[in-house]
Amino acid sequence: MTEKKKERIDIHQYLAEFEDIPGTRVFTAQRARKGYWLNQFAMSLMKEENRKRFLADESAYLDEWNLTPAAKDAVLRRDYNAMIDEGGNVYFLSKLFSTDGKSFQFAAGSMTGMTQEEYAQMMINGGRSPEGVRSIKGGY
């Protein structure tokens, strides 16, 4: 019996392909490292006393975390896409929109440029169409 030699995969090339999916940010190890403190901040909001402190003075609370200026700005503006670009994980960030009294559906809608109602209706109708741009660089 002969053994087939496995072809080596260039992990960097493989991961770079994830950046070619329009409207999608895949949570890779690189993003996890970049967003470590942003995600730690978000997880801190699981405790009621931290939520109260954050809501009382958001900027001061964020200064307690080793956030990049871009991450801090994204949190203050509640720009979830920018937070994800800064390495935020949507499941950790859910603590933030929950702190704001917002639903996951609201946040998902805002990340897609839709209202909560438009997003809900799209999902009821079966989600996004598979037709359209499937590659940023290829335009197909």
JSON list of C-alpha atoms in Angstrom, two decimals:
[
{"chain": "A", "resi": 1, "resn": "MET", "atom": "CA", "xyz": [0.00, 0.00, 0.00]},
{"chain": "A", "resi": 2, "resn": "THR", "atom": "CA", "xyz": [1.39, 3.40, -0.92]},
{"chain": "A", "resi": 3, "resn": "GLU", "atom": "CA", "xyz": [0.91, 6.45, 1.16]},
{"chain": "A", "resi": 4, "resn": "LYS", "atom": "CA", "xyz": [-0.16, 9.67, -0.50]},
{"chain": "A", "resi": 5, "resn": "LYS", "atom": "CA", "xyz": [1.99, 12.60, 0.49]},
{"chain": "A", "resi": 6, "resn": "LYS", "atom": "CA", "xyz": [-0.12, 15.40, 1.96]},
{"chain": "A", "resi": 7, "resn": "GLU", "atom": "CA", "xyz": [0.21, 18.74, 0.28]},
{"chain": "A", "resi": 8, "resn": "ARG", "atom": "CA", "xyz": [1.33, 21.48, 2.64]},
{"chain": "A", "resi": 9, "resn": "ILE", "atom": "CA", "xyz": [-1.03, 24.39, 3.00]},
{"chain": "A", "resi": 10, "resn": "ASP", "atom": "CA", "xyz": [0.34, 27.90, 3.40]},
{"chain": "A", "resi": 11, "resn": "ILE", "atom": "CA", "xyz": [-1.68, 28.94, 6.45]},
{"chain": "A", "resi": 12, "resn": "HIS", "atom": "CA", "xyz": [-1.19, 32.65, 5.75]},
{"chain": "A", "resi": 13, "resn": "GLN", "atom": "CA", "xyz": [-2.52, 32.30, 2.22]},
{"chain": "A", "resi": 14, "resn": "TYR", "atom": "CA", "xyz": [-5.42, 30.20, 3.50]},
{"chain": "A", "resi": 15, "resn": "LEU", "atom": "CA", "xyz": [-6.36, 32.75, 6.18]},
{"chain": "A", "resi": 16, "resn": "ALA", "atom": "CA", "xyz": [-6.01, 35.63, 3.71]},
{"chain": "A", "resi": 17, "resn": "GLU", "atom": "CA", "xyz": [-8.84, 34.08, 1.68]},
{"chain": "A", "resi": 18, "resn": "PHE", "atom": "CA", "xyz": [-11.21, 34.84, 4.58]},
{"chain": "A", "resi": 19, "resn": "GLU", "atom": "CA", "xyz": [-10.63, 38.57, 3.97]},
{"chain": "A", "resi": 20, "resn": "ASP", "atom": "CA", "xyz": [-12.17, 38.18, 0.49]},
{"chain": "A", "resi": 21, "resn": "ILE", "atom": "CA", "xyz": [-15.70, 37.45, 1.73]},
{"chain": "A", "resi": 22, "resn": "PRO", "atom": "CA", "xyz": [-17.83, 40.60, 1.25]},
{"chain": "A", "resi": 23, "resn": "GLY", "atom": "CA", "xyz": [-19.50, 41.83, 4.41]},
{"chain": "A", "resi": 24, "resn": "THR", "atom": "CA", "xyz": [-17.95, 39.10, 6.55]},
{"chain": "A", "resi": 25, "resn": "ARG", "atom": "CA", "xyz": [-15.22, 39.29, 9.16]},
{"chain": "A", "resi": 26, "resn": "VAL", "atom": "CA", "xyz": [-14.01, 35.85, 10.18]},
{"chain": "A", "resi": 27, "resn": "PHE", "atom": "CA", "xyz": [-12.82, 35.72, 13.79]},
{"chain": "A", "resi": 28, "resn": "THR", "atom": "CA", "xyz": [-9.30, 34.38, 13.32]},
{"chain": "A", "resi": 29, "resn": "ALA", "atom": "CA", "xyz": [-6.52, 33.93, 15.88]},
{"chain": "A", "resi": 30, "resn": "GLN", "atom": "CA", "xyz": [-5.00, 37.18, 14.58]},
{"chain": "A", "resi": 31, "resn": "ARG", "atom": "CA", "xyz": [-8.22, 39.05, 15.30]},
{"chain": "A", "resi": 32, "resn": "ALA", "atom": "CA", "xyz": [-8.47, 37.37, 18.70]},
{"chain": "A", "resi": 33, "resn": "ARG", "atom": "CA", "xyz": [-5.01, 38.62, 19.64]},
{"chain": "A", "resi": 34, "resn": "LYS", "atom": "CA", "xyz": [-5.75, 42.11, 18.34]},
{"chain": "A", "resi": 35, "resn": "GLY", "atom": "CA", "xyz": [-9.03, 42.32, 20.25]},
{"chain": "A", "resi": 36, "resn": "TYR", "atom": "CA", "xyz": [-7.98, 40.70, 23.51]},
{"chain": "A", "resi": 37, "resn": "TRP", "atom": "CA", "xyz": [-8.53, 43.80, 25.67]},
{"chain": "A", "resi": 38, "resn": "LEU", "atom": "CA", "xyz": [-11.66, 44.86, 23.81]},
{"chain": "A", "resi": 39, "resn": "ASN", "atom": "CA", "xyz": [-13.16, 41.43, 24.48]},
{"chain": "A", "resi": 40, "resn": "GLN", "atom": "CA", "xyz": [-12.01, 41.50, 28.11]},
{"chain": "A", "resi": 41, "resn": "PHE", "atom": "CA", "xyz": [-13.76, 44.85, 28.51]},
{"chain": "A", "resi": 42, "resn": "ALA", "atom": "CA", "xyz": [-16.94, 43.43, 26.96]},
{"chain": "A", "resi": 43, "resn": "MET", "atom": "CA", "xyz": [-16.86, 40.40, 29.25]},
{"chain": "A", "resi": 44, "resn": "SER", "atom": "CA", "xyz": [-16.45, 42.67, 32.27]},
{"chain": "A", "resi": 45, "resn": "LEU", "atom": "CA", "xyz": [-19.99, 43.87, 31.55]},
{"chain": "A", "resi": 46, "resn": "MET", "atom": "CA", "xyz": [-21.32, 40.54, 32.78]},
{"chain": "A", "resi": 47, "resn": "LYS", "atom": "CA", "xyz": [-21.12, 42.01, 36.29]},
{"chain": "A", "resi": 48, "resn": "GLU", "atom": "CA", "xyz": [-23.84, 44.46, 37.27]},
{"chain": "A", "resi": 49, "resn": "GLU", "atom": "CA", "xyz": [-21.44, 46.74, 39.16]},
{"chain": "A", "resi": 50, "resn": "ASN", "atom": "CA", "xyz": [-19.27, 47.05, 36.03]},
{"chain": "A", "resi": 51, "resn": "ARG", "atom": "CA", "xyz": [-22.26, 47.83, 33.83]},
{"chain": "A", "resi": 52, "resn": "LYS", "atom": "CA", "xyz": [-23.28, 50.60, 36.23]},
{"chain": "A", "resi": 53, "resn": "ARG", "atom": "CA", "xyz": [-19.75, 52.05, 36.31]},
{"chain": "A", "resi": 54, "resn": "PHE", "atom": "CA", "xyz": [-19.49, 51.90, 32.52]},
{"chain": "A", "resi": 55, "resn": "LEU", "atom": "CA", "xyz": [-22.83, 53.60, 31.94]},
{"chain": "A", "resi": 56, "resn": "ALA", "atom": "CA", "xyz": [-22.03, 56.29, 34.52]},
{"chain": "A", "resi": 57, "resn": "ASP", "atom": "CA", "xyz": [-18.81, 57.34, 32.71]},
{"chain": "A", "resi": 58, "resn": "GLU", "atom": "CA", "xyz": [-18.08, 55.30, 29.60]},
{"chain": "A", "resi": 59, "resn": "SER", "atom": "CA", "xyz": [-14.84, 57.04, 28.66]},
{"chain": "A", "resi": 60, "resn": "ALA", "atom": "CA", "xyz": [-13.35, 56.74, 32.14]},
{"chain": "A", "resi": 61, "resn": "TYR", "atom": "CA", "xyz": [-14.30, 53.06, 32.36]},
{"chain": "A", "resi": 62, "resn": "LEU", "atom": "CA", "xyz": [-12.74, 52.37, 28.96]},
{"chain": "A", "resi": 63, "resn": "ASP", "atom": "CA", "xyz": [-9.54, 54.11, 30.10]},
{"chain": "A", "resi": 64, "resn": "GLU", "atom": "CA", "xyz": [-9.11, 51.25, 32.59]},
{"chain": "A", "resi": 65, "resn": "TRP", "atom": "CA", "xyz": [-8.58, 48.84, 29.69]},
{"chain": "A", "resi": 66, "resn": "ASN", "atom": "CA", "xyz": [-5.59, 48.62, 27.37]},
{"chain": "A", "resi": 67, "resn": "LEU", "atom": "CA", "xyz": [-7.68, 49.50, 24.32]},
{"chain": "A", "resi": 68, "resn": "THR", "atom": "CA", "xyz": [-6.40, 50.97, 21.08]},
{"chain": "A", "resi": 69, "resn": "PRO", "atom": "CA", "xyz": [-7.74, 54.46, 20.38]},
{"chain": "A", "resi": 70, "resn": "ALA", "atom": "CA", "xyz": [-9.69, 52.98, 17.46]},
{"chain": "A", "resi": 71, "resn": "ALA", "atom": "CA", "xyz": [-11.30, 50.34, 19.69]},
{"chain": "A", "resi": 72, "resn": "LYS", "atom": "CA", "xyz": [-12.24, 52.90, 22.34]},
{"chain": "A", "resi": 73, "resn": "ASP", "atom": "CA", "xyz": [-13.72, 55.18, 19.68]},
{"chain": "A", "resi": 74, "resn": "ALA", "atom": "CA", "xyz": [-15.68, 52.29, 18.17]},
{"chain": "A", "resi": 75, "resn": "VAL", "atom": "CA", "xyz": [-17.17, 51.42, 21.57]},
{"chain": "A", "resi": 76, "resn": "LEU", "atom": "CA", "xyz": [-18.13, 55.02, 22.30]},
{"chain": "A", "resi": 77, "resn": "ARG", "atom": "CA", "xyz": [-19.80, 55.31, 18.87]},
{"chain": "A", "resi": 78, "resn": "ARG", "atom": "CA", "xyz": [-21.35, 51.81, 19.21]},
{"chain": "A", "resi": 79, "resn": "ASP", "atom": "CA", "xyz": [-19.92, 50.95, 15.79]},
{"chain": "A", "resi": 80, "resn": "TYR", "atom": "CA", "xyz": [-20.03, 47.16, 16.02]},
{"chain": "A", "resi": 81, "resn": "ASN", "atom": "CA", "xyz": [-18.39, 46.63, 12.62]},
{"chain": "A", "resi": 82, "resn": "ALA", "atom": "CA", "xyz": [-15.45, 48.81, 13.71]},
{"chain": "A", "resi": 83, "resn": "MET", "atom": "CA", "xyz": [-15.26, 46.86, 16.98]},
{"chain": "A", "resi": 84, "resn": "ILE", "atom": "CA", "xyz": [-15.09, 43.61, 15.03]},
{"chain": "A", "resi": 85, "resn": "ASP", "atom": "CA", "xyz": [-12.39, 45.12, 12.81]},
{"chain": "A", "resi": 86, "resn": "GLU", "atom": "CA", "xyz": [-10.51, 45.87, 16.05]},
{"chain": "A", "resi": 87, "resn": "GLY", "atom": "CA", "xyz": [-10.72, 42.20, 17.02]},
{"chain": "A", "resi": 88, "resn": "GLY", "atom": "CA", "xyz": [-14.01, 42.17, 18.87]},
{"chain": "A", "resi": 89, "resn": "ASN", "atom": "CA", "xyz": [-15.91, 38.91, 18.98]},
{"chain": "A", "resi": 90, "resn": "VAL", "atom": "CA", "xyz": [-19.63, 39.42, 18.43]},
{"chain": "A", "resi": 91, "resn": "TYR", "atom": "CA", "xyz": [-20.51, 37.04, 21.26]},
{"chain": "A", "resi": 92, "resn": "PHE", "atom": "CA", "xyz": [-18.39, 39.04, 23.69]},
{"chain": "A", "resi": 93, "resn": "LEU", "atom": "CA", "xyz": [-19.68, 42.32, 22.25]},
{"chain": "A", "resi": 94, "resn": "SER", "atom": "CA", "xyz": [-23.21, 41.11, 22.94]},
{"chain": "A", "resi": 95, "resn": "LYS", "atom": "CA", "xyz": [-22.53, 42.08, 26.55]},
{"chain": "A", "resi": 96, "resn": "LEU", "atom": "CA", "xyz": [-22.22, 45.68, 25.36]},
{"chain": "A", "resi": 97, "resn": "PHE", "atom": "CA", "xyz": [-25.43, 45.84, 23.37]},
{"chain": "A", "resi": 98, "resn": "SER", "atom": "CA", "xyz": [-27.20, 44.01, 26.17]},
{"chain": "A", "resi": 99, "resn": "THR", "atom": "CA", "xyz": [-25.89, 46.65, 28.58]},
{"chain": "A", "resi": 100, "resn": "ASP", "atom": "CA", "xyz": [-27.48, 49.22, 26.27]},
{"chain": "A", "resi": 101, "resn": "GLY", "atom": "CA", "xyz": [-30.78, 47.34, 26.38]},
{"chain": "A", "resi": 102, "resn": "LYS", "atom": "CA", "xyz": [-30.44, 46.28, 22.74]},
{"chain": "A", "resi": 103, "resn": "SER", "atom": "CA", "xyz": [-31.06, 42.85, 21.26]},
{"chain": "A", "resi": 104, "resn": "PHE", "atom": "CA", "xyz": [-28.73, 40.71, 19.21]},
{"chain": "A", "resi": 105, "resn": "GLN", "atom": "CA", "xyz": [-31.17, 41.27, 16.36]},
{"chain": "A", "resi": 106, "resn": "PHE", "atom": "CA", "xyz": [-30.77, 45.04, 16.70]},
{"chain": "A", "resi": 107, "resn": "ALA", "atom": "CA", "xyz": [-26.98, 44.76, 16.61]},
{"chain": "A", "resi": 108, "resn": "ALA", "atom": "CA", "xyz": [-26.99, 42.40, 13.64]},
{"chain": "A", "resi": 109, "resn": "GLY", "atom": "CA", "xyz": [-29.29, 44.77, 11.77]},
{"chain": "A", "resi": 110, "resn": "SER", "atom": "CA", "xyz": [-27.05, 47.73, 12.50]},
{"chain": "A", "resi": 111, "resn": "MET", "atom": "CA", "xyz": [-24.02, 45.78, 11.26]},
{"chain": "A", "resi": 112, "resn": "THR", "atom": "CA", "xyz": [-25.75, 45.15, 7.94]},
{"chain": "A", "resi": 113, "resn": "GLY", "atom": "CA", "xyz": [-27.07, 48.66, 7.47]},
{"chain": "A", "resi": 114, "resn": "MET", "atom": "CA", "xyz": [-30.63, 47.64, 8.23]},
{"chain": "A", "resi": 115, "resn": "THR", "atom": "CA", "xyz": [-33.10, 48.50, 10.93]},
{"chain": "A", "resi": 116, "resn": "GLN", "atom": "CA", "xyz": [-33.95, 45.78, 13.42]},
{"chain": "A", "resi": 117, "resn": "GLU", "atom": "CA", "xyz": [-37.29, 45.31, 11.66]},
{"chain": "A", "resi": 118, "resn": "GLU", "atom": "CA", "xyz": [-35.71, 45.06, 8.18]},
{"chain": "A", "resi": 119, "resn": "TYR", "atom": "CA", "xyz": [-33.16, 42.56, 9.46]},
{"chain": "A", "resi": 120, "resn": "ALA", "atom": "CA", "xyz": [-35.86, 40.46, 11.15]},
{"chain": "A", "resi": 121, "resn": "GLN", "atom": "CA", "xyz": [-37.96, 40.42, 7.96]},
{"chain": "A", "resi": 122, "resn": "MET", "atom": "CA", "xyz": [-34.94, 39.41, 5.87]},
{"chain": "A", "resi": 123, "resn": "MET", "atom": "CA", "xyz": [-34.31, 36.47, 8.21]},
{"chain": "A", "resi": 124, "resn": "ILE", "atom": "CA", "xyz": [-38.00, 35.49, 8.21]},
{"chain": "A", "resi": 125, "resn": "ASN", "atom": "CA", "xyz": [-37.81, 35.52, 4.40]},
{"chain": "A", "resi": 126, "resn": "GLY", "atom": "CA", "xyz": [-34.92, 33.07, 4.44]},
{"chain": "A", "resi": 127, "resn": "GLY", "atom": "CA", "xyz": [-31.87, 35.28, 4.96]},
{"chain": "A", "resi": 128, "resn": "ARG", "atom": "CA", "xyz": [-29.57, 36.86, 2.43]},
{"chain": "A", "resi": 129, "resn": "SER", "atom": "CA", "xyz": [-29.74, 35.75, -1.16]},
{"chain": "A", "resi": 130, "resn": "PRO", "atom": "CA", "xyz": [-26.81, 33.61, -2.30]},
{"chain": "A", "resi": 131, "resn": "GLU", "atom": "CA", "xyz": [-26.81, 35.67, -5.48]},
{"chain": "A", "resi": 132, "resn": "GLY", "atom": "CA", "xyz": [-24.55, 38.69, -5.79]},
{"chain": "A", "resi": 133, "resn": "VAL", "atom": "CA", "xyz": [-20.95, 39.54, -5.03]},
{"chain": "A", "resi": 134, "resn": "ARG", "atom": "CA", "xyz": [-19.20, 36.52, -3.55]},
{"chain": "A", "resi": 135, "resn": "SER", "atom": "CA", "xyz": [-15.63, 37.84, -3.72]},
{"chain": "A", "resi": 136, "resn": "ILE", "atom": "CA", "xyz": [-14.20, 41.27, -2.99]},
{"chain": "A", "resi": 137, "resn": "LYS", "atom": "CA", "xyz": [-11.20, 40.92, -5.31]},
{"chain": "A", "resi": 138, "resn": "GLY", "atom": "CA", "xyz": [-12.98, 38.90, -7.99]},
{"chain": "A", "resi": 139, "resn": "GLY", "atom": "CA", "xyz": [-16.24, 40.87, -8.02]},
{"chain": "A", "resi": 140, "resn": "TYR", "atom": "CA", "xyz": [-18.36, 37.75, -8.52]}
]
